[in-house]
Every structure is written in structure tokens, then in C-alpha cells.
Short mmCIF file of C-alpha atoms in Angstrom, two decimals:
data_model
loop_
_atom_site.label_atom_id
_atom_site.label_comp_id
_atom_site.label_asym_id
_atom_site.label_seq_id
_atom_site.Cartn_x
_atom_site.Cartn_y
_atom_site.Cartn_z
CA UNK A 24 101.46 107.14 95.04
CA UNK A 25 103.37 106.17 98.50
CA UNK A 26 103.93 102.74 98.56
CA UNK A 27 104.38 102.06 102.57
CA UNK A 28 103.53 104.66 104.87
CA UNK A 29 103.69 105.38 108.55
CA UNK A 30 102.35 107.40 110.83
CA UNK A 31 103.95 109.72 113.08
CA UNK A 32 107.31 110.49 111.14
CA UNK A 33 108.47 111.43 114.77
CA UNK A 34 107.58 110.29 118.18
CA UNK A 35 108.69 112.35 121.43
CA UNK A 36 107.04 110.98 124.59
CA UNK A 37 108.08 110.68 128.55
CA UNK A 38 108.69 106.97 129.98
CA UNK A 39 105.81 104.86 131.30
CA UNK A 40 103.14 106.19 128.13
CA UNK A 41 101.45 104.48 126.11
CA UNK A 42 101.93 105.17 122.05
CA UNK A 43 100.88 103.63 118.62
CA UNK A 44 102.82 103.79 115.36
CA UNK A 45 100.48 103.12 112.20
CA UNK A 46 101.41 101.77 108.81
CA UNK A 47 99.97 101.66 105.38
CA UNK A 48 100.79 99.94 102.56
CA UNK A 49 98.89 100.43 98.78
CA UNK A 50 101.01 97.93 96.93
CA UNK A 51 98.52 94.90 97.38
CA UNK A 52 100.69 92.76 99.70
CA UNK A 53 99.85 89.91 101.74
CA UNK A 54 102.74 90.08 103.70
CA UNK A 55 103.65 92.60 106.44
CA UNK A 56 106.26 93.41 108.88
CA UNK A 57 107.65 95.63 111.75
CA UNK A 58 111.56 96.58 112.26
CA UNK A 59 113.58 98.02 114.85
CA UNK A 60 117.23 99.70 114.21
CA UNK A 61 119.07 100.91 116.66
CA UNK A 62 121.27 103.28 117.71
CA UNK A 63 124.25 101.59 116.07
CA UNK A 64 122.06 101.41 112.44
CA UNK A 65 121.61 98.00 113.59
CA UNK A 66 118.21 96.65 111.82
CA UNK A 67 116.24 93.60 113.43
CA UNK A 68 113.45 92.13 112.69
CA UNK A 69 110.47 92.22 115.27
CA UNK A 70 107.19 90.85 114.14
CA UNK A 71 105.69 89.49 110.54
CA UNK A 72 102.25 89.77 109.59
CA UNK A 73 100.81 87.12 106.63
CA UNK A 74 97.08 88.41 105.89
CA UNK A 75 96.52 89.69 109.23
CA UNK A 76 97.78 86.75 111.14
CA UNK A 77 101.21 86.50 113.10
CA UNK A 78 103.74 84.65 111.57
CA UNK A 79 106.85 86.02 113.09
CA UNK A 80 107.57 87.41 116.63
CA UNK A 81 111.57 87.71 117.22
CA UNK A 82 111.02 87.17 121.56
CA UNK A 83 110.30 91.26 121.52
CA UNK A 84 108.77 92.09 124.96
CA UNK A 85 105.43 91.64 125.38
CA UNK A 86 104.73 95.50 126.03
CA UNK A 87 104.59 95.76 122.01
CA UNK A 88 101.75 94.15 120.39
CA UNK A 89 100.82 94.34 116.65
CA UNK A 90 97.63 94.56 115.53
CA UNK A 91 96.57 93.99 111.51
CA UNK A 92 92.96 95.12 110.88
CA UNK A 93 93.41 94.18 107.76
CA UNK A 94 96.40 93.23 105.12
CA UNK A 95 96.93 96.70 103.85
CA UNK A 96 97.56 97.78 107.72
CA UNK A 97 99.75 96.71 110.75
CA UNK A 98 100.16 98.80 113.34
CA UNK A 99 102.78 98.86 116.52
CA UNK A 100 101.15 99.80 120.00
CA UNK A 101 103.92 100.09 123.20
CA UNK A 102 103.24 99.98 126.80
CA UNK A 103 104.75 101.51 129.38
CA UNK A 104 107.63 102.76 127.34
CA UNK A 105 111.13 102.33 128.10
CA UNK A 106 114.26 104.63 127.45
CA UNK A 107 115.65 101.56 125.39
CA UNK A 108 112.58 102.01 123.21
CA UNK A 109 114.07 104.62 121.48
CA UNK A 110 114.85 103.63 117.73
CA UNK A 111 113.89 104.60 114.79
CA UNK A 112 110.86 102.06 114.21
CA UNK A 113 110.74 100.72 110.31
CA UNK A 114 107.32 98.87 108.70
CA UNK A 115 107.61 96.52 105.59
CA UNK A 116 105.89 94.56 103.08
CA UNK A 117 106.36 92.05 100.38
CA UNK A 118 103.68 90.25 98.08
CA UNK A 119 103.50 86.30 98.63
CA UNK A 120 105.12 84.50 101.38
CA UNK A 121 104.66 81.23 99.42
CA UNK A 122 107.52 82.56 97.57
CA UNK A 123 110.90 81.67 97.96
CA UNK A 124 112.10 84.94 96.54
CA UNK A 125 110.77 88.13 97.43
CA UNK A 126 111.59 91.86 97.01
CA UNK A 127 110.84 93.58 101.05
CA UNK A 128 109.69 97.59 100.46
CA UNK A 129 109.84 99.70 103.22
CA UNK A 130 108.36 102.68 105.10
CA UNK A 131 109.99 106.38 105.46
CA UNK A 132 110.43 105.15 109.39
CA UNK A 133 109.26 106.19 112.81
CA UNK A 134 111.94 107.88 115.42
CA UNK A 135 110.69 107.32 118.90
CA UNK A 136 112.84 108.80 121.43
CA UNK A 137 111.91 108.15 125.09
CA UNK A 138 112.78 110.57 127.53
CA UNK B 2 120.89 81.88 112.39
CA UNK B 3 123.23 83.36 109.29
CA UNK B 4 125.61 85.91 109.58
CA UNK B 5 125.97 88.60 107.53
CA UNK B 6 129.18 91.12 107.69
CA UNK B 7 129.88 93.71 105.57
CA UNK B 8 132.94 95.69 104.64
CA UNK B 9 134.52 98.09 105.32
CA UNK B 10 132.61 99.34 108.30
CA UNK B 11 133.39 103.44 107.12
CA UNK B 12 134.53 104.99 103.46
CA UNK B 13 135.26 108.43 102.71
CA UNK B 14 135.59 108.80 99.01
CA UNK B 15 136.14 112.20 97.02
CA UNK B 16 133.29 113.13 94.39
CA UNK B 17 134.01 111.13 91.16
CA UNK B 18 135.77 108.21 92.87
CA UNK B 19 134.69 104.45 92.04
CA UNK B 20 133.75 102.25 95.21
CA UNK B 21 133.31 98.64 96.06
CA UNK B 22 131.20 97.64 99.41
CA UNK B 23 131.70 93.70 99.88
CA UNK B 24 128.68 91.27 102.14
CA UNK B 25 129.72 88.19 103.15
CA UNK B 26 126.90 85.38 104.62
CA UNK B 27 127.28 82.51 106.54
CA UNK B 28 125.00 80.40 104.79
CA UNK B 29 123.02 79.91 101.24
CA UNK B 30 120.58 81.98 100.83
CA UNK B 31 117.99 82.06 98.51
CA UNK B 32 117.10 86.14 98.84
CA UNK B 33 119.90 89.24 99.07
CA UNK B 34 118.90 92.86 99.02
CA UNK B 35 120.79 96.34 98.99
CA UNK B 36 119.51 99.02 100.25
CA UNK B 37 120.60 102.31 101.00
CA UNK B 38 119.89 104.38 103.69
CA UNK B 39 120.18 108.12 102.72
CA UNK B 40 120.76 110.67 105.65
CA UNK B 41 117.14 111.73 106.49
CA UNK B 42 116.74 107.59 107.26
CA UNK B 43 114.91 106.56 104.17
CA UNK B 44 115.85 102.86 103.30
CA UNK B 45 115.94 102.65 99.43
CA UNK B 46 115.89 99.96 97.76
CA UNK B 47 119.03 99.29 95.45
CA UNK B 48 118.43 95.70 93.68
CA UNK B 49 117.19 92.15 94.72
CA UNK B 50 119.97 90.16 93.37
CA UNK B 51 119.98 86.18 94.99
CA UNK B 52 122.62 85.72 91.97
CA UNK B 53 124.15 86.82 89.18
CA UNK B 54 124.76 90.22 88.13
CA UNK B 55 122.81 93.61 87.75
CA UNK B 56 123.61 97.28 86.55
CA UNK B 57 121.20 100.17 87.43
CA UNK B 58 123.07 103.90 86.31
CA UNK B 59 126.15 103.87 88.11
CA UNK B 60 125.84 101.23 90.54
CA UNK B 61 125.83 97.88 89.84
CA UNK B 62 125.66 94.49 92.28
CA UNK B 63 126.98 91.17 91.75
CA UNK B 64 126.36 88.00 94.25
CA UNK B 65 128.24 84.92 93.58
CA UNK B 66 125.87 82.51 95.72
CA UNK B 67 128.15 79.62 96.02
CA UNK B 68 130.98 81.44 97.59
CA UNK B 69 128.68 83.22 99.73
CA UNK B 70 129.59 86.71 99.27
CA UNK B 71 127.99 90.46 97.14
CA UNK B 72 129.30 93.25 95.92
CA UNK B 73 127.97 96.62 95.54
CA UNK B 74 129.56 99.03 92.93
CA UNK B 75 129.44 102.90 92.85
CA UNK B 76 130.97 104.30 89.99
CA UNK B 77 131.67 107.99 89.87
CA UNK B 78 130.25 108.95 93.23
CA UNK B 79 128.21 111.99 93.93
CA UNK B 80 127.53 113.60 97.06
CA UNK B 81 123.88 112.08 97.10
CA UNK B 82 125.49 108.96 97.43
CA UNK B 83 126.62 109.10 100.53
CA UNK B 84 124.12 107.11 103.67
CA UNK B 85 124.77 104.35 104.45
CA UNK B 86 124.31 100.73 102.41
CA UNK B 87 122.96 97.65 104.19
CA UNK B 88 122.79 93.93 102.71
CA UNK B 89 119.67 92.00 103.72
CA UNK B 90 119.89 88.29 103.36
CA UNK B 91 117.58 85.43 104.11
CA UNK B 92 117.19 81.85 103.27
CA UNK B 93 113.96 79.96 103.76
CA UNK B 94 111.67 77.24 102.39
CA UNK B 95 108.46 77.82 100.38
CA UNK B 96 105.47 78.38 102.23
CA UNK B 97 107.72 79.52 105.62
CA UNK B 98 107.34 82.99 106.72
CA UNK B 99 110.20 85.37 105.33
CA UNK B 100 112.88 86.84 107.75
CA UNK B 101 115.49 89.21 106.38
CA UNK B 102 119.02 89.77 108.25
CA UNK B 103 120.34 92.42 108.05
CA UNK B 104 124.12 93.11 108.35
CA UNK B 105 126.22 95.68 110.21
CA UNK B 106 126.40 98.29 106.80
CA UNK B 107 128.75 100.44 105.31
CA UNK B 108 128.92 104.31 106.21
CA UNK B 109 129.84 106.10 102.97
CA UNK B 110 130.52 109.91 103.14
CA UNK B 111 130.63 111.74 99.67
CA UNK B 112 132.90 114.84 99.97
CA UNK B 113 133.45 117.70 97.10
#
């Protein structure tokens, strides 16, 4: 019964490749989003997905794109990563952006590190 | 955009001691969540609490909206408490997409 998934728990790659991180969520929400933390636990917001359309992008580098194939997914692909890529990557999701008030549940998490 | 700071940065506590984690905001805000993040990185969600008051077990969270500030409670601490706690604010109109801040969180360590 996991509510927002993602998919690989852990990410080890060189610089200059290519990866995708996947998410999943079963809860029925429109709403869906992707978040970085650093590594100072620092959490930022990078992109916001209503019903597979972009709503949010926080000026994150145009070597990550989102894609939503539909609302249950969103997933995070990176080109040509970067040693400052490295973070552990976190998906969200919440049920009705027409709502003022909303409860955000997120996923176990992604570490990328970038060697 | 609103700033969120919470206090203090670190807290050791001893097993059984009571604890109070303070977020301040810069702005209204019309959404506040704790969460906490447990050592293996899972973010848990604590409560959704905008205003007013809530109890769950031994914590509870109280945000008084018009003085712009939360508190988180931990009563009797356990080991498993330890991780550390972030507030999430935002504020934002209906039908605008929603954006939570995050602030800087509070490392708590648990010991016997």
C-alpha cells in the first residue's frame, strides 16, 4: 500500500551520463512534484506537475526535464550530469491544487551521487 | 519569497526529556507542515496545522498564524525520535499552483 514511490532508492553514476529517476504515486492526486535537498538538508523545490502539465519550474537548469505520462507518474531525466547533481532527489504529491490548503506526501527519496 | 527559520539549529536531549522546536515565517501563510526526517532519509509527515493546535501521542504542534510562528512538542523522547524536523510553509491563492518552503530544520539526537 506505498503511497509515493521512486525508483532507484540509490543512484551511483560517473559525470557527463545520462540518468532517469521514476516516481509513482497510488493516492489519486492531481498534483505532482520534484525536490532537491542538499548537502546541508536544505530542501527546494524544483518542478510541479498539475495533471500532467507544468505548473512550476524553480529556474533549475535545463539539463533536467520532467516528464508526466500521466497524473499518477512524473519522472526526472538529467543530462550530462554534474558533480553538483548530487542530492538526495525527493518526489511529492497532493490532491487538488484549487485548494488553498493542502497536505504534500512524499517519496522514500533518490540519492544520486556523481562522481 | 517568505522566510522560514527554525530553531535551534542542533539539540541533544537524553531519553525521556521534553523538547520544543520553534518555526518562525516571514509572511501569512495559509499552509504549515512538520515533517520529520528519520536517519535512513524518509520525510514523515508529522501534522498539517495552518492554525490552531494538534496532539498526536507524544508530540503535539501549535501555530499561532497571526504572530507568524509554530511549535513542535516532543514529550518524553525516545531514541526513534531523533532525525531531523523540518517546517514547510506556503501561502498562495486558490487556483495558483502550490509551492512549499522549506526551512533550515532542527537536528535532534536521542541518546540513552
Amino acid at each position: 500500500d506505498t503511497a509515493v514511490s521512486q525508483t532507484p532508492k540509490y543512484l551511483v553514476t560517473q559525470m557527463g551520463n545520462d540518468k532517469s529517476i521514476k516516481c509513482e504515486q497510488n493516492l489519486g492526486h492531481d498534483t505532482m512534484y520534484w525536490y532537491k535537498q542538499d548537502s546541508k538538508k536544505f530542501l527546494k523545490i524544483m518542478f510541479s506537475y498539475n495533471n500532467k502539465e507544468l505548473i512550476i519550474n524553480e529556474t533549475v537548469p535545463n539539463r533536467f526535464s520532467p516528464k508526466s505520462p500521466d497524473k499518477a507518474h512524473l519522472n526526472l531525466h538529467i543530462n550530462s550530469l554534474e558533480l553538483g547533481d548530487s542530492a538526495v532527489y525527493f518526489c511529492a504529491s497532493s490532491q487538488d491544487p484549487t485548494r488553498t490548503q493542502e497536505t504534500q506526501y512524499f517519496g522514500p527519496g533518490t540519492r544520486l551521487l556523481v562522481l | 519569497g517568505i522566510q522560514v527559520e527554525q530553531s535551534p539549529p542542533d539539540l541533544i536531549l537524553q531519553e525521556g526529556a521534553n523538547s520544543t522546536l520553534r518555526c518562525n515565517f516571514s509572511d501569512s501563510v495559509n499552509n504549515l507542515q512538520w515533517f520529520h526526517q528519520n536517519p535512513w532519509g524518509q520525510l514523515i509527515n508529522l501534522f498539517y496545522i495552518p492554525s490552531g493546535t494538534k496532539q498526536n501521542g507524544r508530540l503535539s504542534a501549535t501555530t499561532v498564524a497571526t504572530e507568524r510562528y509554530s511549535l513542535l512538542y516532543i514529550s518524553s523522547s525516545q531514541t526513534t525520535d531523533s532525525g531531523v524536523y523540518f517546517c514547510a510553509v506556503e501561502r498562495r491563492s486558490t487556483g495558483t499552483a502550490s509551492k512549499l518552503t522549506f526551512g533550515t530544520g532542527t537536528r535532534l539526537q536521542v541518546t540513552l
